[in-house]
mmCIF file of C-alpha atoms and ligand atoms in Angstrom:
data_model
loop_
_atom_site.group_PDB
_atom_site.id
_atom_site.type_symbol
_atom_site.label_atom_id
_atom_site.label_comp_id
_atom_site.label_asym_id
_atom_site.label_seq_id
_atom_site.Cartn_x
_atom_site.Cartn_y
_atom_site.Cartn_z
ATOM 1 C CA MET P 78 133.795 177.183 -18.902
ATOM 2 C CA ALA P 79 136.648 179.585 -18.157
ATOM 3 C CA THR P 80 137.070 183.179 -19.251
ATOM 4 C CA TYR P 81 140.421 184.846 -19.792
ATOM 5 C CA ALA P 82 141.809 188.344 -20.124
ATOM 6 C CA LYS P 83 145.208 189.910 -20.516
ATOM 7 C CA ALA P 84 146.243 193.540 -20.105
ATOM 8 C CA PRO P 85 149.607 195.162 -20.856
ATOM 9 C CA ALA P 86 152.158 196.946 -18.683
ATOM 10 C CA LYS P 87 153.127 200.522 -19.483
ATOM 11 C CA ILE P 88 156.032 202.930 -19.572
ATOM 12 C CA ILE P 89 155.735 206.697 -19.285
ATOM 13 C CA LEU P 90 157.653 208.308 -22.116
ATOM 14 C CA LEU P 91 157.235 211.865 -20.812
ATOM 15 C CA GLY P 92 155.355 213.722 -18.098
ATOM 16 C CA GLU P 93 154.989 211.439 -15.045
ATOM 17 C CA HIS P 94 154.276 213.038 -11.663
ATOM 18 C CA PHE P 95 153.351 216.378 -13.247
ATOM 19 C CA CYS P 96 150.320 214.634 -14.792
ATOM 20 C CA VAL P 97 148.922 214.095 -11.277
ATOM 21 C CA TYR P 98 148.431 217.892 -11.160
ATOM 22 C CA GLY P 99 146.834 218.322 -14.564
ATOM 23 C CA ALA P 100 149.803 218.370 -16.944
ATOM 24 C CA PRO P 101 149.688 215.939 -19.884
ATOM 25 C CA ALA P 102 151.691 212.712 -20.036
ATOM 26 C CA LEU P 103 152.773 210.533 -22.912
ATOM 27 C CA SER P 104 152.542 206.825 -22.136
ATOM 28 C CA MET P 105 153.070 203.591 -24.032
ATOM 29 C CA ALA P 106 151.673 200.095 -23.458
ATOM 30 C CA ILE P 107 154.345 197.382 -23.661
ATOM 31 C CA ASN P 108 154.369 193.657 -24.345
ATOM 32 C CA PHE P 109 154.423 192.393 -20.737
ATOM 33 C CA TYR P 110 151.048 191.116 -19.568
ATOM 34 C CA ALA P 111 148.894 190.470 -16.528
ATOM 35 C CA LYS P 112 146.697 187.446 -17.268
ATOM 36 C CA VAL P 113 143.538 186.518 -15.419
ATOM 37 C CA LYS P 114 141.336 183.423 -15.573
ATOM 38 C CA VAL P 115 137.795 183.380 -14.136
ATOM 39 C CA GLU P 116 135.690 180.257 -13.552
ATOM 40 C CA ASN P 117 132.465 179.423 -11.756
ATOM 41 C CA LEU P 118 132.464 177.792 -8.351
ATOM 42 C CA GLU P 119 129.778 175.509 -6.981
ATOM 43 C CA LYS P 120 129.946 177.223 -3.600
ATOM 44 C CA ASN P 121 128.737 180.740 -3.061
ATOM 45 C CA GLU P 122 132.289 182.034 -2.471
ATOM 46 C CA LEU P 123 134.916 184.152 -4.124
ATOM 47 C CA HIS P 124 138.350 182.538 -4.484
ATOM 48 C CA ILE P 125 141.237 184.774 -5.498
ATOM 49 C CA SER P 126 144.787 183.593 -6.096
ATOM 50 C CA SER P 127 147.842 185.405 -7.345
ATOM 51 C CA LYS P 128 150.664 183.282 -8.682
ATOM 52 C CA ASN P 129 153.119 186.170 -8.397
ATOM 53 C CA PHE P 130 152.443 187.038 -4.794
ATOM 54 C CA GLY P 131 152.123 183.325 -4.018
ATOM 55 C CA VAL P 132 148.929 183.940 -2.045
ATOM 56 C CA SER P 133 145.285 182.995 -2.232
ATOM 57 C CA GLU P 134 142.166 183.813 -0.276
ATOM 58 C CA VAL P 135 138.656 182.476 0.073
ATOM 59 C CA TYR P 136 136.047 185.173 0.655
ATOM 60 C CA ARG P 137 132.806 183.908 2.115
ATOM 61 C CA LYS P 138 130.196 186.323 3.393
ATOM 62 C CA ASP P 139 132.246 189.400 3.938
ATOM 63 C CA PHE P 140 134.314 190.415 0.925
ATOM 64 C CA LYS P 141 136.272 192.805 3.119
ATOM 65 C CA GLU P 142 138.232 190.228 5.057
ATOM 66 C CA GLY P 143 141.404 188.880 3.559
ATOM 67 C CA LYS P 144 144.997 189.479 2.611
ATOM 68 C CA LYS P 145 145.863 193.097 1.945
ATOM 69 C CA VAL P 146 147.883 192.332 -1.160
ATOM 70 C CA LEU P 147 144.780 190.816 -2.794
ATOM 71 C CA ASN P 148 142.483 193.733 -1.937
ATOM 72 C CA PRO P 149 142.889 195.539 -5.290
ATOM 73 C CA ILE P 150 141.885 192.331 -7.117
ATOM 74 C CA ARG P 151 138.957 191.761 -4.761
ATOM 75 C CA VAL P 152 137.844 195.372 -5.309
ATOM 76 C CA ALA P 153 138.161 194.934 -9.089
ATOM 77 C CA VAL P 154 135.810 191.911 -8.988
ATOM 78 C CA GLU P 155 133.444 193.590 -6.562
ATOM 79 C CA SER P 156 133.263 196.849 -8.567
ATOM 80 C CA THR P 157 132.586 194.964 -11.785
ATOM 81 C CA LEU P 158 129.727 192.945 -10.281
ATOM 82 C CA LYS P 159 128.288 196.041 -8.617
ATOM 83 C CA HIS P 160 128.435 197.929 -11.922
ATOM 84 C CA GLY P 161 126.270 195.195 -13.462
ATOM 85 C CA GLY P 162 123.914 195.081 -10.464
ATOM 86 C CA LEU P 163 125.071 191.522 -9.692
ATOM 87 C CA THR P 164 126.158 189.698 -6.557
ATOM 88 C CA CYS P 165 128.873 187.068 -6.454
ATOM 89 C CA LYS P 166 127.418 183.602 -7.044
ATOM 90 C CA GLY P 167 130.695 181.722 -6.766
ATOM 91 C CA LEU P 168 133.752 182.751 -8.728
ATOM 92 C CA LYS P 169 137.363 181.632 -8.889
ATOM 93 C CA VAL P 170 139.789 184.323 -10.063
ATOM 94 C CA GLU P 171 143.391 183.374 -10.857
ATOM 95 C CA VAL P 172 145.958 186.091 -11.574
ATOM 96 C CA ASP P 173 149.205 185.293 -13.317
ATOM 97 C CA SER P 174 151.249 188.337 -14.251
ATOM 98 C CA GLU P 175 154.594 188.505 -16.024
ATOM 99 C CA ILE P 176 154.983 192.217 -15.165
ATOM 100 C CA PRO P 177 157.672 192.924 -12.538
ATOM 101 C CA VAL P 178 156.002 194.283 -9.400
ATOM 102 C CA GLY P 179 156.780 197.622 -7.729
ATOM 103 C CA VAL P 180 159.136 198.951 -10.401
ATOM 104 C CA GLY P 181 156.946 201.499 -12.189
ATOM 105 C CA LEU P 182 155.673 199.368 -15.072
ATOM 106 C CA GLY P 183 152.025 199.550 -14.054
ATOM 107 C CA SER P 184 151.695 195.995 -12.782
ATOM 108 C CA SER P 185 148.848 196.792 -10.372
ATOM 109 C CA ALA P 186 146.870 198.670 -13.019
ATOM 110 C CA ALA P 187 147.280 195.852 -15.548
ATOM 111 C CA ILE P 188 146.121 193.284 -12.968
ATOM 112 C CA SER P 189 143.024 195.350 -12.121
ATOM 113 C CA VAL P 190 142.177 196.012 -15.771
ATOM 114 C CA SER P 191 142.605 192.359 -16.677
ATOM 115 C CA THR P 192 140.540 191.208 -13.663
ATOM 116 C CA ILE P 193 137.695 193.575 -14.552
ATOM 117 C CA ALA P 194 137.670 192.500 -18.211
ATOM 118 C CA ALA P 195 137.740 188.767 -17.392
ATOM 119 C CA THR P 196 135.097 189.033 -14.663
ATOM 120 C CA ALA P 197 132.781 191.127 -16.825
ATOM 121 C CA LYS P 198 133.016 188.780 -19.791
ATOM 122 C CA HIS P 199 132.515 185.761 -17.555
ATOM 123 C CA VAL P 200 129.274 187.075 -16.060
ATOM 124 C CA GLY P 201 128.004 188.359 -19.426
ATOM 125 C CA LEU P 202 128.509 192.070 -18.815
ATOM 126 C CA ASN P 203 129.390 194.032 -21.916
ATOM 127 C CA LEU P 204 131.785 196.696 -20.678
ATOM 128 C CA SER P 205 133.290 199.387 -22.888
ATOM 129 C CA LYS P 206 136.995 200.228 -22.524
ATOM 130 C CA GLU P 207 135.877 203.452 -20.893
ATOM 131 C CA ASP P 208 133.920 201.440 -18.278
ATOM 132 C CA ILE P 209 136.937 199.216 -17.627
ATOM 133 C CA ARG P 210 139.422 201.986 -17.058
ATOM 134 C CA SER P 211 136.961 203.898 -14.912
ATOM 135 C CA LEU P 212 136.227 200.835 -12.722
ATOM 136 C CA ALA P 213 139.961 200.219 -12.362
ATOM 137 C CA PHE P 214 140.242 203.535 -10.502
ATOM 138 C CA ASN P 215 138.657 201.868 -7.442
ATOM 139 C CA SER P 216 141.586 199.446 -7.183
ATOM 140 C CA GLU P 217 144.253 201.975 -8.169
ATOM 141 C CA ARG P 218 143.144 204.333 -5.399
ATOM 142 C CA LEU P 219 143.824 201.576 -2.872
ATOM 143 C CA ILE P 220 147.418 201.266 -4.032
ATOM 144 C CA HIS P 221 148.528 204.680 -5.251
ATOM 145 C CA PHE P 222 147.872 207.820 -3.351
ATOM 146 C CA ASN P 223 145.973 210.148 -5.710
ATOM 147 C CA PRO P 224 146.599 208.349 -9.049
ATOM 148 C CA SER P 225 146.217 210.348 -12.254
ATOM 149 C CA GLY P 226 144.712 207.365 -14.068
ATOM 150 C CA VAL P 227 147.431 207.190 -16.716
ATOM 151 C CA ASP P 228 148.433 203.619 -15.792
ATOM 152 C CA GLN P 229 145.048 201.945 -16.125
ATOM 153 C CA THR P 230 144.148 204.075 -19.150
ATOM 154 C CA THR P 231 147.254 202.895 -21.000
ATOM 155 C CA SER P 232 146.726 199.275 -19.970
ATOM 156 C CA THR P 233 143.098 199.427 -21.111
ATOM 157 C CA TYR P 234 143.565 201.146 -24.460
ATOM 158 C CA GLY P 235 147.103 200.101 -25.488
ATOM 159 C CA GLY P 236 149.291 202.012 -27.936
ATOM 160 C CA ILE P 237 150.952 205.362 -27.320
ATOM 161 C CA LEU P 238 148.622 207.814 -25.603
ATOM 162 C CA LEU P 239 148.585 211.492 -24.841
ATOM 163 C CA TYR P 240 146.825 211.507 -21.493
ATOM 164 C CA ARG P 241 145.512 214.361 -19.419
ATOM 165 C CA ILE P 242 143.101 214.106 -16.484
ATOM 166 C CA GLY P 243 139.563 214.937 -17.552
ATOM 167 C CA GLU P 244 140.314 215.098 -21.289
ATOM 168 C CA PRO P 245 139.693 212.517 -24.010
ATOM 169 C CA ILE P 246 142.807 210.471 -24.767
ATOM 170 C CA ARG P 247 144.624 211.059 -28.026
ATOM 171 C CA ARG P 248 146.378 208.179 -29.781
ATOM 172 C CA VAL P 249 149.840 208.993 -31.082
ATOM 173 C CA LYS P 250 151.167 207.200 -34.173
ATOM 174 C CA PRO P 251 154.967 207.353 -34.277
ATOM 175 C CA GLN P 252 156.726 207.421 -37.610
ATOM 176 C CA PRO P 253 159.036 205.399 -37.693
ATOM 177 C CA GLN P 254 158.553 203.041 -34.781
ATOM 178 C CA PRO P 255 160.844 204.001 -31.870
ATOM 179 C CA VAL P 256 162.964 201.344 -30.128
ATOM 180 C CA PHE P 257 162.707 201.532 -26.343
ATOM 181 C CA ILE P 258 164.846 199.710 -23.817
ATOM 182 C CA VAL P 259 163.711 199.255 -20.219
ATOM 183 C CA GLY P 260 166.380 199.147 -17.513
ATOM 184 C CA ASN P 261 165.252 197.730 -14.186
ATOM 185 C CA THR P 262 167.202 198.641 -11.021
ATOM 186 C CA GLY P 263 165.367 195.850 -9.184
ATOM 187 C CA ILE P 264 164.649 198.348 -6.388
ATOM 188 C CA ARG P 265 160.998 197.899 -5.475
ATOM 189 C CA ARG P 266 159.160 200.920 -4.164
ATOM 190 C CA VAL P 267 155.630 202.177 -3.764
ATOM 191 C CA THR P 268 154.657 204.785 -6.357
ATOM 192 C CA GLY P 269 152.191 206.374 -3.929
ATOM 193 C CA ARG P 270 155.064 207.271 -1.593
ATOM 194 C CA PHE P 271 156.735 209.311 -4.311
ATOM 195 C CA VAL P 272 153.466 210.885 -5.439
ATOM 196 C CA LYS P 273 153.019 211.998 -1.816
ATOM 197 C CA LYS P 274 156.586 213.317 -1.682
ATOM 198 C CA VAL P 275 155.987 215.453 -4.776
ATOM 199 C CA GLY P 276 152.666 216.604 -3.319
ATOM 200 C CA LYS P 277 154.487 217.821 -0.214
ATOM 201 C CA LEU P 278 157.133 219.608 -2.274
ATOM 202 C CA ARG P 279 154.346 221.245 -4.263
ATOM 203 C CA GLU P 280 152.790 222.539 -1.046
ATOM 204 C CA GLU P 281 156.110 223.907 0.179
ATOM 205 C CA LYS P 282 157.473 225.218 -3.134
ATOM 206 C CA THR P 283 154.346 225.750 -5.195
ATOM 207 C CA LYS P 284 155.867 228.247 -7.631
ATOM 208 C CA LEU P 285 158.874 226.079 -8.417
ATOM 209 C CA VAL P 286 156.835 222.900 -8.966
ATOM 210 C CA GLU P 287 154.340 224.768 -11.128
ATOM 211 C CA GLU P 288 157.164 226.160 -13.262
ATOM 212 C CA LEU P 289 158.604 222.669 -13.691
ATOM 213 C CA ALA P 290 155.138 221.330 -14.540
ATOM 214 C CA LYS P 291 154.819 223.972 -17.287
ATOM 215 C CA LYS P 292 158.172 222.829 -18.688
ATOM 216 C CA ALA P 293 157.030 219.194 -18.528
ATOM 217 C CA GLU P 294 153.866 220.157 -20.379
ATOM 218 C CA SER P 295 155.838 221.751 -23.247
ATOM 219 C CA LEU P 296 158.124 218.702 -23.403
ATOM 220 C CA VAL P 297 155.110 216.425 -23.786
ATOM 221 C CA PHE P 298 153.567 218.462 -26.614
ATOM 222 C CA GLU P 299 156.919 218.807 -28.382
ATOM 223 C CA GLY P 300 157.417 215.079 -27.867
ATOM 224 C CA VAL P 301 154.129 214.161 -29.552
ATOM 225 C CA LYS P 302 155.085 216.290 -32.560
ATOM 226 C CA ALA P 303 158.603 214.827 -32.651
ATOM 227 C CA LEU P 304 157.286 211.243 -32.611
ATOM 228 C CA GLU P 305 154.692 211.942 -35.292
ATOM 229 C CA GLU P 306 157.255 213.697 -37.491
ATOM 230 C CA GLY P 307 159.830 210.960 -36.962
ATOM 231 C CA ASN P 308 162.297 213.284 -35.239
ATOM 232 C CA LEU P 309 163.709 210.734 -32.812
ATOM 233 C CA ASN P 310 166.860 212.780 -32.101
ATOM 234 C CA LEU P 311 164.640 215.531 -30.736
ATOM 235 C CA PHE P 312 162.488 213.047 -28.836
ATOM 236 C CA GLY P 313 165.614 211.682 -27.141
ATOM 237 C CA ARG P 314 166.694 215.185 -26.101
ATOM 238 C CA LEU P 315 163.230 215.791 -24.636
ATOM 239 C CA MET P 316 163.549 212.592 -22.596
ATOM 240 C CA ASN P 317 166.873 213.840 -21.214
ATOM 241 C CA LEU P 318 165.324 217.173 -20.258
ATOM 242 C CA ASN P 319 162.402 215.380 -18.636
ATOM 243 C CA HIS P 320 164.816 213.321 -16.549
ATOM 244 C CA GLU P 321 166.353 216.559 -15.258
ATOM 245 C CA LEU P 322 162.910 217.836 -14.215
ATOM 246 C CA LEU P 323 162.235 214.579 -12.362
ATOM 247 C CA CYS P 324 165.602 214.872 -10.605
ATOM 248 C CA ARG P 325 164.634 218.371 -9.493
ATOM 249 C CA ILE P 326 161.457 217.124 -7.820
ATOM 250 C CA GLY P 327 163.497 214.474 -6.013
ATOM 251 C CA VAL P 328 162.137 211.264 -7.530
ATOM 252 C CA SER P 329 165.285 209.888 -9.135
ATOM 253 C CA HIS P 330 167.733 207.488 -7.535
ATOM 254 C CA GLU P 331 171.492 207.082 -7.913
ATOM 255 C CA LYS P 332 171.027 203.765 -9.710
ATOM 256 C CA LEU P 333 168.544 205.301 -12.140
ATOM 257 C CA ASN P 334 171.021 208.100 -12.867
ATOM 258 C CA LEU P 335 173.791 205.543 -13.368
ATOM 259 C CA PHE P 336 171.698 203.553 -15.858
ATOM 260 C CA VAL P 337 170.593 206.721 -17.652
ATOM 261 C CA ASP P 338 174.236 207.816 -18.064
ATOM 262 C CA ALA P 339 175.329 204.369 -19.211
ATOM 263 C CA ALA P 340 172.553 204.243 -21.829
ATOM 264 C CA ARG P 341 173.410 207.707 -23.166
ATOM 265 C CA LYS P 342 177.129 206.872 -23.333
ATOM 266 C CA ALA P 343 176.254 203.697 -25.276
ATOM 267 C CA GLY P 344 174.568 205.840 -27.927
ATOM 268 C CA ALA P 345 170.953 206.052 -26.766
ATOM 269 C CA LEU P 346 169.224 209.119 -28.200
ATOM 270 C CA GLY P 347 167.767 209.838 -24.773
ATOM 271 C CA ALA P 348 167.132 208.230 -21.400
ATOM 272 C CA LYS P 349 165.077 208.956 -18.304
ATOM 273 C CA LEU P 350 163.457 207.319 -15.319
ATOM 274 C CA THR P 351 159.940 206.061 -15.962
ATOM 275 C CA GLY P 352 156.923 205.947 -13.633
ATOM 276 C CA GLY P 353 157.087 206.818 -9.959
ATOM 277 C CA GLY P 354 160.901 206.794 -9.632
ATOM 278 C CA GLY P 355 162.843 206.268 -6.396
ATOM 279 C CA GLY P 356 164.161 203.001 -7.863
ATOM 280 C CA GLY P 357 162.153 200.928 -10.298
ATOM 281 C CA CYS P 358 162.840 201.403 -13.998
ATOM 282 C CA MET P 359 164.358 203.764 -16.516
ATOM 283 C CA ILE P 360 163.866 203.815 -20.272
ATOM 284 C CA ALA P 361 166.188 204.600 -23.143
ATOM 285 C CA LEU P 362 165.389 205.445 -26.748
ATOM 286 C CA ALA P 363 167.859 203.453 -28.839
ATOM 287 C CA LYS P 364 168.877 203.722 -32.470
ATOM 288 C CA PRO P 365 167.564 200.601 -34.235
ATOM 289 C CA GLU P 366 171.093 199.633 -35.268
ATOM 290 C CA ASN P 367 172.617 199.688 -31.784
ATOM 291 C CA TRP P 368 169.927 198.805 -29.252
ATOM 292 C CA VAL P 369 171.947 195.764 -28.216
ATOM 293 C CA GLY P 370 174.770 198.082 -27.131
ATOM 294 C CA VAL P 371 172.343 200.026 -24.915
ATOM 295 C CA VAL P 372 171.025 196.823 -23.340
ATOM 296 C CA GLU P 373 174.590 195.668 -22.676
ATOM 297 C CA ALA P 374 175.581 199.032 -21.186
ATOM 298 C CA ILE P 375 172.700 198.908 -18.683
ATOM 299 C CA ARG P 376 173.514 195.304 -17.821
ATOM 300 C CA GLY P 377 177.161 196.332 -17.457
ATOM 301 C CA VAL P 378 176.282 198.677 -14.589
ATOM 302 C CA GLY P 379 174.158 196.083 -12.819
ATOM 303 C CA GLY P 380 170.699 196.446 -14.326
ATOM 304 C CA GLU P 381 168.289 194.053 -15.911
ATOM 305 C CA ALA P 382 167.582 195.353 -19.408
ATOM 306 C CA TYR P 383 165.274 194.387 -22.243
ATOM 307 C CA LYS P 384 163.969 195.770 -25.516
ATOM 308 C CA VAL P 385 160.198 196.269 -25.327
ATOM 309 C CA GLU P 386 157.586 196.323 -28.084
ATOM 310 C CA ILE P 387 154.489 198.503 -28.277
ATOM 311 C CA ASP P 388 151.240 196.730 -27.387
ATOM 312 C CA TRP P 389 148.631 198.264 -29.697
ATOM 313 C CA ASP P 390 145.544 196.426 -28.422
ATOM 314 C CA GLY P 391 145.263 197.078 -24.710
ATOM 315 C CA VAL P 392 143.092 194.738 -22.688
ATOM 316 C CA GLN P 393 141.634 191.685 -24.413
ATOM 317 C CA SER P 394 139.275 189.017 -23.104
ATOM 318 C CA TRP P 395 138.078 185.743 -24.516
ATOM 319 C CA VAL P 396 136.300 182.494 -23.724
ATOM 320 C CA ASN P 397 138.417 179.764 -25.194
ATOM 321 C CA PRO P 398 140.443 177.302 -23.173
ATOM 322 C CA SER P 399 142.682 176.545 -26.126
ATOM 323 C CA ARG P 400 144.201 180.021 -25.744
ATOM 324 C CA LEU P 401 145.144 179.403 -22.137
ATOM 325 C CA GLY P 402 147.936 181.792 -21.241
ATOM 326 C CA GLY P 403 147.087 184.066 -24.169
HETATM 327 C C1 MEV J 639 152.931 206.321 -12.319
HETATM 328 O O1 MEV J 639 153.054 205.399 -13.375
HETATM 329 C C2 MEV J 639 152.863 207.695 -12.857
HETATM 330 C C3 MEV J 639 152.756 208.781 -11.807
HETATM 331 O O2 MEV J 639 152.637 210.006 -12.522
HETATM 332 C C4 MEV J 639 151.572 208.593 -10.897
HETATM 333 C C5 MEV J 639 150.242 208.773 -11.608
HETATM 334 O O3 MEV J 639 150.176 209.467 -12.626
HETATM 335 O O4 MEV J 639 149.253 208.242 -11.079
HETATM 336 C C6 MEV J 639 154.016 208.869 -10.959
#
C-alpha cells in the first residue's frame, strides 16, 4: 500500500521580508505541486529520493548521515514520526515536485508539507493542518535563515491568506478572481541569504527599515480591502508601491525590474518581485482580457512566464494508487 500527498507552491502578493519582523503578508497558494509517495520497506531503513534533485539516500541507523539537499525531507519524516511517538520501521519516501527550485515559489516548504502529510497518513497519524505547518518549521529552519512561516502556512492551508507571525491566519476571498502572471528570471538564489541581508540592514538602519515596514503593513491591509471589494486597479498600484519598498531594502535585481517594467507597459495593473528576491520570480496582476499580452511581454525580455491559478485546498493526502501523481 502506498500513501500520497501533494502541496502547492505559493506567491507573496504583498509584504514579504517585512513579515519576518512582525508585519503582515498577503500570500496565495498556486497550482504547482510538490508530490510525495510513501511506502513500507521490509528492511528497517529510511529511503529518500528526490526526482528533481536527482538524488537518493538510504538512512540506516543514524538518520543524520546523508546528502545535505535531502536533509529537510529527512527532518520532515523524522519530526512527523517523533510527533506521533513512533520510530521508523522501514519507509520509502519519493519526492516529485513540479515547483521550480530556488526562485521564491516556496518549493522547499511545499516539499516539507507534502512529506509530513504523506508520512503521517501512511503511519496512521491524524494530523491537523496546524500540526502540519508547525512541524514543517523544523525543515524550513534548515533552509531559510529565520523564516516567518508564511511559505509553509500557505502551502498547508491553500487560498489567499493574510499572515502575521503569532496571529491566526485570515482567509481572503477576492471578488472578482484576480489573474496573476508569474515571471521567472531563472536566477536561482537562496532566500535565507536575502533575509540575512535585510536583517543586517535593519541592524544598521533600524529607523529606515521600521518606517518601510510600517508602509508595507498599510499596503497589506489596504490590499486585503481592495481584493475583497474588487478594486483591482488599486491592488495593482499597491503592488507597484510594494516593489519600490523591496527595491529600497536591496532585494530586487535588474532582471526583476526589467520584467516588472515590461509587464506594466503591457497593461498589467501592477507588478512586483515575489518572495525572497535577488533573482527568482516576479508577479503581475493582469486584466482578464489581456493577460496573454503580459505573458508575451515578460517572455519578450527573456523570462519564462505563465498564468497561475489559485489553489484553494492546500495540502491533500490520500491512499489510492489509482490517483498516482494526483
Ligand atoms: C519568502 O517566501 C518570504 C520571505 O519574507 C521570508 C519569510 O517570510 O520567511 C522573504
